[in-house]
């Protein structure tokens, strides 16, 4: 990174709203892996005269995202037509919003590279519709180019979230995209799976000489008569990690061009994930080129306070608030709090487990135990198997029973881990494993003495070694005793009794 | 507004149309006639702030219920070209847009 230059990034994120029907017609919105052009109607294929009818739920979810990101919600919603010419857009325009978005001036907090929080200002969140999917082909005989168009995706509700140009590193852009995805998932606005195209990130990137620019009212302005470098927009980013990689690449490219005195032009580039580079697509169009005007087919939609209050009821506790509560109320480390809240279902699992344990164990201790068992054996299993916690075969009730038994010293920690492992790997019921009678910890000295006598008579060599001063021989003997006791003997008592028996011989 | 050849070139490029020099000359003249005729609209106040747009309450919007779509055959009924259930469109005009 060249220290004479600042990196300035604004991020546009598109998220497909999870709804039953499309934005302006009643066709099904779940188009993934459907036969082409089977979920279409005159509205979403853009036949002349077809009238759009807005989807209430889609707008609710857009407002919900605005509320979750501290936006101001416009009391009046107006749609606009954005014109451009492309076969995936049969009407010749996309119904979108121009100068009056549903939500504006919001913010989210992210963790900067140094661990400190950074506030990312959101310029606007607006509602629009997705376009059709096109496949570009070539005639085998003539070599002529053609495209195949599938309109199943056309008209699926799409939310666009635009930041102010306030992001200054690839890392922060990635963190911000991750945060938006997390909020969308927590509120069930979208599954936001980038690989399925349910979430798309388009960074606007420029590099500017230090001291040549200032940030004012959401805009980057030149200081004095200095001239600013134009920005580059990057498209085709298919994963969160590609957000970071593509920006890093683009910044490097821009700085090299400046160093080599190449002219920097405003353009749109595509991220090529295979090659790890961005490629020129087109010179960027400006707002005027889109000939925005108010959509005459949709009246202005008025939002009453009552409607807003109803939507507010859908707000759930978001990760930032949860992390604060987990660290303050439950005294968990911020690391534990972060990993437990990364996914909504994990947080739900943790909170259910904790509420069960809290009945018999003091809250902060119960929280720490829950966190340890979850972030330890459960997460490591989920990570290696690629499973999500909602598919886990172990119910919170079963895990709570296991943790309680260990806490009451009815079950050895090592045995508990063994049972958990068995239940996870063999998909057997942990509840049944816990209650099959072979797990109760053996602490009474009479039973242990019986095992010990047998171990000593069968392992005379180890006994001699121990007597000869090889201290670690006792570990071997404890291990042998554990085997006989099916892993249930209290190891401290076993060691004590073995030592006594040897020394008293 | 007086239209220049540069304006028409820009329009052509946005419309993905290639014009020869002669066509550009001719279309600039034609477009000027159109522009002059459309000028009549300048007398009309188009500022949205000065207009009352029709309104509808949020509650009256369509509920999110999916209904049956038209068949693939009906969807493609008027398509001049089709292939395996897709609409088929020709032209290199898309080259410049997507890689």
Coordinates of C-alpha atoms in Angstrom, one line a residue:
Chain A
X1 CA 0.0 0.0 0.0
X2 CA 1.4 3.4 -1.1
X3 CA 1.4 5.7 1.9
X4 CA 1.0 8.8 -0.2
X5 CA -2.5 7.8 -1.2
X6 CA -5.8 7.1 0.5
X7 CA -8.2 4.4 -0.6
X8 CA -11.8 5.5 -0.8
X9 CA -14.6 2.9 -1.1
X10 CA -18.3 3.0 -1.3
X11 CA -20.1 -0.3 -1.3
X12 CA -23.4 -1.2 -3.1
X13 CA -24.9 -4.4 -1.9
X14 CA -27.9 -6.1 -3.6
X15 CA -29.9 -8.6 -1.5
X16 CA -32.8 -10.7 -2.9
X17 CA -35.7 -10.5 -0.5
X18 CA -37.0 -13.9 0.7
X19 CA -40.7 -13.7 -0.3
X20 CA -43.2 -16.1 -1.7
X21 CA -44.1 -14.0 -4.8
X22 CA -42.2 -11.5 -7.0
X23 CA -42.0 -7.7 -6.4
X24 CA -44.7 -6.6 -8.9
X25 CA -46.5 -9.8 -9.8
X26 CA -47.7 -13.0 -8.1
X27 CA -45.3 -15.4 -9.8
X28 CA -43.3 -17.5 -7.4
X29 CA -40.0 -15.9 -6.5
X30 CA -38.1 -19.1 -5.8
X31 CA -36.5 -19.6 -9.1
X32 CA -33.4 -21.6 -8.2
X33 CA -33.0 -24.7 -10.3
X34 CA -36.5 -24.3 -11.9
X35 CA -37.2 -25.0 -15.6
X36 CA -36.6 -21.8 -17.6
X37 CA -39.5 -19.4 -18.1
X38 CA -42.0 -21.4 -16.0
X39 CA -42.4 -18.8 -13.3
X40 CA -43.4 -15.9 -15.5
X41 CA -46.4 -13.8 -16.5
X42 CA -47.0 -10.7 -18.6
X43 CA -45.7 -8.4 -15.9
X44 CA -42.3 -10.0 -15.4
X45 CA -41.7 -10.7 -19.1
X46 CA -42.5 -7.1 -19.7
X47 CA -45.4 -7.4 -22.1
X48 CA -46.9 -4.1 -23.1
X49 CA -49.8 -3.0 -21.0
X50 CA -49.1 -5.3 -18.1
X51 CA -49.4 -3.4 -14.8
X52 CA -47.1 -3.8 -11.7
X53 CA -48.7 -4.4 -8.3
X54 CA -46.2 -4.0 -5.4
X55 CA -45.7 -6.8 -2.9
X56 CA -46.5 -5.6 0.7
X57 CA -44.2 -8.1 2.4
X58 CA -41.2 -7.1 0.3
X59 CA -41.6 -3.5 1.3
X60 CA -42.0 -4.5 4.9
X61 CA -38.7 -6.4 4.8
X62 CA -36.9 -3.4 3.1
X63 CA -38.2 -1.1 5.9
X64 CA -37.2 -3.7 8.5
X65 CA -33.6 -3.6 7.2
X66 CA -33.7 0.2 7.3
X67 CA -34.9 0.1 11.0
X68 CA -32.1 -2.4 11.9
X69 CA -29.5 -0.1 10.4
X70 CA -30.8 3.1 12.0
X71 CA -32.2 4.6 8.8
X72 CA -34.8 7.3 8.5
X73 CA -37.9 5.7 6.9
X74 CA -39.6 7.8 4.3
X75 CA -43.4 8.2 5.0
X76 CA -44.1 8.1 1.3
X77 CA -42.7 5.5 -1.1
X78 CA -42.3 6.4 -4.7
X79 CA -40.9 4.2 -7.4
X80 CA -39.0 5.4 -10.5
X81 CA -38.1 3.9 -13.8
X82 CA -34.4 3.4 -14.5
X83 CA -33.9 3.0 -18.3
X84 CA -31.2 1.0 -20.0
X85 CA -31.0 -1.3 -22.9
X86 CA -30.3 -5.0 -22.3
X87 CA -32.1 -8.2 -23.2
X88 CA -32.4 -9.2 -19.5
X89 CA -34.7 -6.2 -19.0
X90 CA -37.6 -6.5 -21.5
X91 CA -39.5 -3.4 -20.4
X92 CA -36.5 -1.3 -21.3
X93 CA -36.5 0.0 -17.7
X94 CA -36.1 -1.4 -14.2
X95 CA -38.6 -0.3 -11.5
X96 CA -36.3 1.1 -8.9
X97 CA -36.1 4.2 -6.7
X98 CA -34.1 7.3 -7.5
X99 CA -34.3 10.4 -5.4
X100 CA -36.6 9.2 -2.7
X101 CA -35.4 5.8 -1.3
X102 CA -37.5 4.0 1.4
X103 CA -34.6 4.2 3.9
X104 CA -31.8 6.8 4.2
X105 CA -29.0 7.9 6.4
X106 CA -28.4 4.8 8.4
X107 CA -25.3 3.2 10.0
X108 CA -23.8 0.0 11.1
X109 CA -20.8 -0.7 13.3
X110 CA -18.0 -3.0 12.2
X111 CA -14.7 -4.1 13.7
X112 CA -11.7 -2.4 12.2
X113 CA -8.4 -4.0 11.6
X114 CA -7.1 -2.8 15.0
X115 CA -10.1 -4.4 16.7
X116 CA -11.8 -1.0 17.4
X117 CA -15.3 -0.3 16.2
X118 CA -15.8 1.7 13.0
X119 CA -19.1 3.2 12.0
X120 CA -20.0 2.8 8.4
X121 CA -22.5 5.4 7.2
X122 CA -25.3 4.1 4.9
X123 CA -26.5 6.6 2.3
X124 CA -29.7 4.8 1.3
X125 CA -31.6 1.5 1.1
X126 CA -34.1 1.2 -1.7
X127 CA -36.4 -1.3 -3.2
X128 CA -36.2 -2.5 -6.8
X129 CA -36.7 -5.6 -8.9
X130 CA -34.2 -8.2 -10.2
X131 CA -33.6 -8.7 -13.9
X132 CA -33.8 -11.9 -16.0
X133 CA -30.9 -14.4 -16.3
X134 CA -29.0 -14.5 -19.6
X135 CA -26.7 -17.1 -21.0
X136 CA -24.4 -16.0 -23.8
X137 CA -23.8 -18.5 -26.6
X138 CA -22.5 -18.9 -30.1
X139 CA -24.2 -20.6 -33.1
X140 CA -22.2 -23.8 -33.9
X141 CA -22.5 -23.3 -37.7
X142 CA -22.3 -19.6 -38.2
X143 CA -20.4 -18.4 -35.1
X144 CA -23.1 -15.8 -34.6
X145 CA -23.5 -14.6 -31.0
X146 CA -26.8 -15.0 -29.3
X147 CA -28.3 -15.1 -25.8
X148 CA -30.8 -17.3 -24.1
X149 CA -33.0 -15.6 -21.6
X150 CA -34.8 -17.0 -18.6
X151 CA -37.3 -14.7 -16.9
X152 CA -37.9 -16.7 -13.7
X153 CA -35.5 -14.4 -11.9
X154 CA -37.0 -11.3 -13.5
X155 CA -39.0 -9.3 -10.9
X156 CA -37.7 -11.0 -7.8
X157 CA -37.6 -8.4 -5.0
X158 CA -34.2 -6.8 -4.7
X159 CA -33.0 -4.5 -1.9
X160 CA -30.1 -2.2 -2.7
X161 CA -28.0 -0.9 0.2
X162 CA -25.5 1.9 -0.6
X163 CA -22.9 3.2 1.8
X164 CA -21.4 6.7 1.8
X165 CA -17.8 6.7 0.5
X166 CA -16.5 6.2 4.0
X167 CA -14.7 2.8 3.7
X168 CA -10.9 3.0 3.6
X169 CA -9.7 -0.6 3.3
X170 CA -10.5 -3.9 1.7
X171 CA -10.7 -5.4 5.2
X172 CA -13.3 -2.9 6.3
X173 CA -15.3 -3.5 3.1
X174 CA -15.3 -7.2 3.8
X175 CA -16.3 -6.7 7.4
X176 CA -19.2 -4.4 6.4
X177 CA -20.5 -6.9 3.8
X178 CA -20.3 -9.7 6.4
X179 CA -22.3 -7.5 8.8
X180 CA -25.0 -6.7 6.3
X181 CA -25.3 -10.4 5.4
X182 CA -25.6 -11.2 9.1
X183 CA -28.3 -8.6 9.7
X184 CA -30.3 -9.8 6.7
X185 CA -30.1 -13.4 7.9
X186 CA -30.9 -12.6 11.5
X187 CA -34.1 -10.7 10.4
X188 CA -34.9 -13.4 7.8
X189 CA -34.9 -10.8 5.1
X190 CA -32.8 -13.0 2.9
X191 CA -30.6 -16.1 3.0
X192 CA -28.1 -13.8 1.4
X193 CA -26.1 -16.7 -0.2
X194 CA -23.6 -15.0 -2.5
X195 CA -22.9 -18.2 -4.4
X196 CA -26.6 -18.4 -5.3
X197 CA -26.7 -14.7 -6.3
X198 CA -28.9 -13.8 -3.4
X199 CA -26.4 -11.2 -2.4
X200 CA -24.1 -9.2 -4.7
X201 CA -21.5 -6.7 -3.7
X202 CA -20.3 -3.9 -6.0
X203 CA -17.5 -1.7 -4.6
X204 CA -16.8 1.8 -6.0
X205 CA -13.1 2.3 -5.5
X206 CA -10.8 5.3 -6.0
X207 CA -7.4 6.2 -4.7
X208 CA -6.7 9.9 -4.0
X209 CA -3.5 11.7 -3.1
X210 CA -3.4 12.4 0.6
X211 CA -4.4 16.0 1.4
X212 CA -6.1 16.4 -2.0
X213 CA -9.6 15.5 -0.9
X214 CA -12.2 16.0 1.9
X215 CA -15.4 14.2 2.8
X216 CA -18.4 16.5 3.0
X217 CA -22.1 15.7 3.1
X218 CA -21.6 12.2 1.9
X219 CA -19.4 13.2 -1.0
X220 CA -15.6 13.2 -1.7
X221 CA -14.6 16.8 -2.8
X222 CA -11.3 18.1 -4.0
X223 CA -9.4 20.5 -1.7
X224 CA -8.5 23.7 -3.5
X225 CA -7.8 23.2 -7.1
X226 CA -6.5 19.6 -6.8
X227 CA -8.0 17.2 -9.3
X228 CA -9.6 13.9 -8.1
X229 CA -9.0 10.6 -9.7
X230 CA -12.2 8.9 -11.1
X231 CA -13.6 5.8 -9.4
X232 CA -13.9 2.3 -10.7
X233 CA -16.9 0.0 -10.0
X234 CA -16.2 -3.7 -9.6
X235 CA -18.9 -6.3 -10.5
X236 CA -19.2 -10.1 -10.6
X237 CA -18.1 -10.6 -7.0
X238 CA -19.2 -14.1 -5.9
X239 CA -18.1 -14.4 -2.3
X240 CA -17.3 -12.3 0.8
X241 CA -13.6 -13.1 0.5
X242 CA -13.7 -11.9 -3.1
X243 CA -14.9 -8.5 -1.9
X244 CA -11.6 -8.1 -0.1
X245 CA -9.4 -9.7 -2.8
X246 CA -10.9 -7.7 -5.7
X247 CA -10.5 -4.4 -3.8
X248 CA -6.9 -5.2 -2.9
X249 CA -6.2 -6.1 -6.6
X250 CA -8.0 -3.0 -7.9
X251 CA -6.2 -0.6 -5.5
X252 CA -2.8 -2.1 -6.5
X253 CA -3.8 -1.7 -10.2
X254 CA -4.9 1.9 -9.8
X255 CA -1.7 2.8 -7.9
X256 CA 0.5 1.2 -10.6
X257 CA -1.4 3.1 -13.3
X258 CA -0.9 6.3 -11.5
X259 CA 2.8 5.6 -11.0
X260 CA 3.2 4.8 -14.7
X261 CA 1.4 8.0 -15.7
X262 CA -1.5 6.1 -17.3
X263 CA -4.8 7.9 -17.6
X264 CA -7.3 6.7 -15.0
X265 CA -10.8 6.5 -16.5
X266 CA -14.2 6.0 -14.8
X267 CA -15.1 2.4 -15.6
X268 CA -16.9 -0.8 -14.6
X269 CA -14.7 -3.8 -14.2
X270 CA -15.5 -7.5 -13.6
X271 CA -13.8 -9.6 -11.0
X272 CA -12.4 -12.8 -12.5
X273 CA -12.2 -15.2 -9.5
X274 CA -10.2 -17.9 -11.4
X275 CA -7.5 -15.5 -12.5
X276 CA -7.8 -13.3 -9.4
X277 CA -7.9 -10.1 -11.5
X278 CA -10.4 -7.4 -12.5
X279 CA -11.1 -7.0 -16.2
X280 CA -12.5 -4.0 -18.1
X281 CA -16.2 -4.2 -18.9
X282 CA -17.4 -0.7 -19.9
X283 CA -17.0 2.9 -19.2
X284 CA -19.4 3.8 -16.5
X285 CA -22.8 5.3 -17.3
X286 CA -24.0 8.3 -15.3
X287 CA -27.3 8.9 -13.7
X288 CA -28.5 11.1 -16.6
X289 CA -27.9 8.2 -19.0
X290 CA -30.5 6.2 -17.1
X291 CA -33.3 8.8 -17.7
X292 CA -34.9 8.2 -14.4
X293 CA -38.6 9.4 -14.0
X294 CA -41.4 8.6 -11.6
X295 CA -43.1 5.2 -12.3
X296 CA -46.6 6.3 -13.4
X297 CA -48.1 2.8 -13.0
X298 CA -47.6 2.7 -9.2
X299 CA -49.2 5.3 -6.9
X300 CA -47.2 6.8 -4.1
X301 CA -47.5 4.5 -1.1
X302 CA -48.1 6.1 2.3
X303 CA -46.7 4.6 5.4
X304 CA -48.5 5.4 8.7
X305 CA -46.9 5.3 12.1
X306 CA -49.1 2.3 12.9
X307 CA -47.6 0.4 10.0
X308 CA -44.1 1.3 11.1
X309 CA -44.8 0.3 14.7
X310 CA -46.0 -3.1 13.4
X311 CA -42.9 -3.7 11.4
X312 CA -40.7 -2.7 14.4
X313 CA -42.2 -5.6 16.3
X314 CA -40.3 -7.9 13.9
X315 CA -36.9 -6.5 15.0
X316 CA -35.0 -9.1 16.9
X317 CA -31.9 -8.7 19.1
X318 CA -29.0 -8.3 16.6
X319 CA -25.5 -9.6 17.1
X320 CA -24.0 -6.3 18.4
X321 CA -26.5 -6.1 21.2
X322 CA -26.2 -9.8 21.9
X323 CA -22.4 -9.5 22.2
X324 CA -22.8 -6.7 24.6
X325 CA -25.2 -8.7 26.7
X326 CA -23.2 -11.8 26.6
X327 CA -20.0 -10.1 27.8
X328 CA -21.7 -7.9 30.4
X329 CA -24.4 -10.1 31.8
X330 CA -22.9 -13.5 31.3
X331 CA -19.2 -12.4 31.7
X332 CA -18.2 -14.3 28.5
X333 CA -15.1 -13.3 26.6
X334 CA -15.7 -11.1 23.5
X335 CA -14.3 -14.0 21.4
X336 CA -16.9 -16.4 22.8
X337 CA -19.6 -13.8 22.4
X338 CA -18.7 -13.2 18.8
X339 CA -18.5 -16.8 17.7
X340 CA -21.8 -17.7 19.5
X341 CA -23.6 -14.8 17.8
X342 CA -22.1 -15.2 14.3
X343 CA -25.2 -17.1 13.2
X344 CA -28.7 -16.6 14.6
X345 CA -29.3 -20.3 15.1
X346 CA -26.1 -20.7 17.1
X347 CA -27.2 -17.9 19.4
X348 CA -30.6 -19.4 19.7
X349 CA -29.0 -22.8 20.6
X350 CA -26.7 -21.2 23.1
X351 CA -29.5 -19.2 24.8
X352 CA -31.8 -22.3 25.0
X353 CA -29.0 -24.4 26.5
X354 CA -28.2 -21.6 29.0
X355 CA -31.8 -21.2 30.0
X356 CA -31.9 -24.9 30.9
X357 CA -28.6 -24.9 32.8
X358 CA -29.5 -21.7 34.7
X359 CA -32.1 -23.7 36.6
X360 CA -29.5 -25.5 38.6
X361 CA -26.2 -23.8 37.9
X362 CA -25.3 -20.1 38.7
X363 CA -25.8 -18.0 35.5
X364 CA -22.2 -16.9 34.6
X365 CA -20.9 -20.4 35.3
X366 CA -23.7 -21.9 33.2
X367 CA -22.8 -19.5 30.4
X368 CA -19.1 -20.3 30.5
X369 CA -19.9 -24.1 30.5
X370 CA -22.3 -23.7 27.6
X371 CA -19.8 -21.6 25.6
X372 CA -17.0 -24.1 26.3
X373 CA -19.0 -27.2 25.2
X374 CA -20.4 -25.4 22.1
X375 CA -17.3 -23.6 20.8
X376 CA -15.2 -26.7 21.6
X377 CA -16.5 -30.1 20.6
X378 CA -19.7 -29.0 18.9
X379 CA -18.2 -26.3 16.7
X380 CA -15.2 -28.5 15.8
X381 CA -17.7 -31.2 14.6
X382 CA -19.8 -28.6 12.7
X383 CA -16.7 -27.2 11.0
X384 CA -15.3 -30.5 9.9
X385 CA -18.7 -31.9 8.7
X386 CA -19.8 -28.6 7.1
X387 CA -23.1 -28.9 9.0
X388 CA -25.1 -26.0 10.5
X389 CA -26.3 -26.1 14.1
X390 CA -30.0 -26.4 13.2
X391 CA -29.3 -29.8 11.6
X392 CA -27.4 -31.0 14.8
X393 CA -28.8 -34.4 16.1
X394 CA -28.1 -33.3 19.7
X395 CA -30.9 -31.3 21.3
X396 CA -30.1 -28.5 23.8
X397 CA -31.9 -30.6 26.5
X398 CA -29.5 -33.5 25.9
X399 CA -26.4 -31.3 26.0
X400 CA -27.7 -29.6 29.1
X401 CA -28.2 -33.0 30.8
X402 CA -24.6 -34.0 29.9
X403 CA -23.1 -30.7 31.2
X404 CA -25.1 -31.0 34.4
X405 CA -24.0 -34.6 35.0
X406 CA -20.3 -33.5 34.6
X407 CA -20.9 -30.5 36.9
X408 CA -22.4 -32.8 39.6
X409 CA -19.5 -35.1 39.1
X410 CA -21.8 -37.9 38.1
X411 CA -20.0 -38.2 34.8
X412 CA -16.3 -37.8 34.0
X413 CA -15.3 -35.0 31.7
X414 CA -13.4 -37.4 29.5
X415 CA -16.4 -39.8 29.4
X416 CA -18.7 -36.9 28.5
X417 CA -16.5 -36.0 25.6
X418 CA -16.4 -39.6 24.5
X419 CA -20.2 -39.9 24.6
X420 CA -20.7 -36.6 22.8
X421 CA -18.2 -37.7 20.1
X422 CA -20.0 -41.0 19.7
X423 CA -23.4 -39.4 19.5
X424 CA -22.2 -36.9 16.8
X425 CA -20.2 -39.3 14.7
X426 CA -22.7 -42.3 14.8
X427 CA -25.8 -40.1 14.9
X428 CA -27.0 -41.9 18.0
X429 CA -29.2 -40.2 20.6
X430 CA -27.1 -38.6 23.3
X431 CA -30.0 -38.8 25.7
X432 CA -30.0 -42.6 25.4
X433 CA -26.2 -42.8 25.7
X434 CA -26.3 -40.8 28.8
X435 CA -28.9 -43.0 30.4
X436 CA -27.7 -46.5 29.5
X437 CA -26.2 -47.0 32.9
X438 CA -22.6 -47.6 31.9
X439 CA -21.5 -44.1 32.4
X440 CA -21.8 -43.3 36.1
X441 CA -18.6 -42.2 37.5
X442 CA -17.0 -44.7 40.0
X443 CA -15.6 -43.0 43.1
X444 CA -16.2 -45.5 45.9
X445 CA -12.8 -46.9 47.0
X446 CA -14.0 -50.5 47.4
X447 CA -14.9 -50.8 43.7
X448 CA -11.7 -49.0 42.6
X449 CA -9.6 -51.2 44.9
X450 CA -11.0 -54.3 43.2
X451 CA -10.0 -52.9 39.8
X452 CA -6.6 -51.8 41.2
X453 CA -5.8 -55.3 42.5
X454 CA -6.4 -56.8 39.1
X455 CA -4.3 -54.1 37.3
X456 CA -1.4 -54.6 39.7
X457 CA -1.4 -58.4 39.4
X458 CA -1.5 -58.2 35.5
X459 CA 1.2 -55.5 35.2
X460 CA 4.1 -56.5 37.4
X461 CA 6.6 -54.9 35.0
X462 CA 5.0 -51.4 35.4
X463 CA 4.8 -51.9 39.1
X464 CA 8.6 -52.6 39.2
X465 CA 9.3 -49.6 37.0
X466 CA 7.3 -47.4 39.4
X467 CA 9.1 -48.7 42.4
X468 CA 12.4 -48.1 40.6
X469 CA 11.5 -44.5 40.4
X470 CA 9.9 -44.2 36.9
X471 CA 7.1 -41.9 38.0
X472 CA 5.2 -42.0 34.6
X473 CA 4.5 -45.7 35.1
X474 CA 1.7 -44.7 37.3
X475 CA 0.0 -43.0 34.4
X476 CA 0.1 -46.3 32.5
X477 CA -1.4 -48.2 35.4
X478 CA -4.2 -45.6 35.8
X479 CA -4.9 -46.1 32.1
X480 CA -5.2 -49.8 32.5
X481 CA -7.6 -49.3 35.4
X482 CA -9.7 -46.9 33.4
X483 CA -9.9 -49.6 30.7
X484 CA -11.3 -52.1 33.2
X485 CA -13.7 -49.5 34.6
X486 CA -14.9 -48.6 31.0
X487 CA -13.6 -45.1 31.5
X488 CA -15.8 -44.4 34.5
X489 CA -13.3 -44.5 37.4
X490 CA -12.5 -41.2 39.0
X491 CA -8.9 -40.9 37.9
X492 CA -7.6 -39.0 41.0
X493 CA -9.0 -41.6 43.3
X494 CA -7.7 -44.4 41.1
X495 CA -4.2 -42.9 41.1
X496 CA -4.3 -42.5 44.9
X497 CA -5.4 -46.1 45.5
X498 CA -2.9 -47.5 43.1
X499 CA -0.1 -45.6 44.8
X500 CA -1.3 -46.7 48.2
X501 CA -1.5 -50.3 47.2
X502 CA 2.0 -50.4 45.6
X503 CA 3.6 -48.5 48.5
X504 CA 2.0 -50.7 51.1
X505 CA 3.0 -53.9 49.5
Chain B
X1 CA -31.6 22.8 -27.2
X2 CA -29.4 22.5 -30.2
X3 CA -28.3 19.0 -30.8
X4 CA -24.7 18.3 -31.8
X5 CA -23.3 15.3 -33.7
X6 CA -21.6 14.4 -30.4
X7 CA -24.9 14.2 -28.6
X8 CA -26.3 11.8 -31.3
X9 CA -23.2 9.7 -31.1
X10 CA -23.7 9.4 -27.4
X11 CA -27.3 8.4 -27.8
X12 CA -26.3 5.8 -30.4
X13 CA -23.7 4.4 -28.1
X14 CA -26.2 4.1 -25.2
X15 CA -28.7 2.4 -27.6
X16 CA -25.9 0.1 -28.8
X17 CA -26.4 1.3 -32.4
X18 CA -23.5 1.8 -34.8
X19 CA -24.0 4.8 -37.2
X20 CA -22.0 5.7 -40.3
X21 CA -20.9 9.3 -40.7
X22 CA -23.7 9.9 -43.3
X23 CA -26.3 8.4 -40.9
X24 CA -25.0 10.5 -38.1
X25 CA -25.4 13.6 -40.2
X26 CA -29.0 12.7 -41.2
X27 CA -30.1 11.6 -37.7
X28 CA -28.7 14.7 -36.1
X29 CA -31.0 16.7 -38.3
X30 CA -34.0 14.4 -37.7
X31 CA -33.4 14.4 -33.9
X32 CA -33.3 18.2 -33.9
X33 CA -36.8 18.2 -35.5
X34 CA -38.0 15.8 -32.8
X35 CA -36.4 17.9 -30.0
X36 CA -38.0 21.1 -31.3
X37 CA -41.4 19.4 -31.4
X38 CA -40.9 18.0 -27.9
X39 CA -40.0 21.5 -26.7
X40 CA -43.7 22.3 -26.4
X41 CA -43.5 20.3 -23.1
X42 CA -41.2 23.0 -21.6
X43 CA -44.4 25.0 -20.9
X44 CA -45.6 22.3 -18.6
X45 CA -44.5 22.3 -15.0
X46 CA -42.9 18.9 -14.4
X47 CA -41.5 19.6 -11.0
X48 CA -42.9 16.8 -8.8
X49 CA -42.9 19.2 -5.8
X50 CA -45.7 21.2 -7.5
X51 CA -47.8 18.2 -8.3
X52 CA -50.1 16.0 -6.4
X53 CA -49.4 12.4 -7.2
X54 CA -52.0 9.7 -6.6
X55 CA -51.5 8.0 -3.3
X56 CA -52.5 4.6 -1.8
X57 CA -52.1 3.4 1.8
X58 CA -49.5 0.7 2.5
X59 CA -52.3 -1.5 3.8
X60 CA -53.9 -1.7 0.4
X61 CA -50.8 -3.3 -1.2
X62 CA -50.9 -6.9 -2.6
X63 CA -50.3 -9.7 0.0
X64 CA -47.3 -11.9 -0.6
X65 CA -49.1 -14.9 -2.0
X66 CA -47.7 -16.8 -5.0
X67 CA -50.1 -17.7 -7.7
X68 CA -49.8 -19.9 -10.8
X69 CA -47.8 -18.5 -13.6
X70 CA -48.6 -18.9 -17.3
X71 CA -47.2 -21.9 -19.1
X72 CA -43.8 -21.9 -20.8
X73 CA -45.6 -22.4 -24.2
X74 CA -47.7 -19.3 -23.6
X75 CA -44.8 -17.3 -22.3
X76 CA -42.8 -18.1 -25.5
X77 CA -45.9 -17.8 -27.8
X78 CA -44.9 -14.5 -29.4
X79 CA -41.1 -15.0 -29.3
X80 CA -39.6 -14.8 -32.8
X81 CA -36.8 -17.1 -31.6
X82 CA -36.6 -19.7 -28.9
X83 CA -34.5 -22.6 -27.8
X84 CA -35.2 -25.3 -25.1
X85 CA -37.7 -23.2 -23.2
X86 CA -35.6 -20.0 -23.4
X87 CA -36.2 -16.8 -25.3
X88 CA -33.4 -16.5 -27.9
X89 CA -32.0 -13.1 -28.9
X90 CA -29.4 -12.4 -31.5
X91 CA -26.9 -9.7 -31.8
X92 CA -23.4 -8.8 -30.9
X93 CA -24.7 -5.7 -29.2
X94 CA -24.2 -7.4 -25.8
X95 CA -20.5 -8.0 -26.3
X96 CA -19.5 -4.6 -25.0
X97 CA -21.5 -5.0 -21.8
X98 CA -20.8 -8.4 -20.3
X99 CA -17.6 -10.3 -20.5

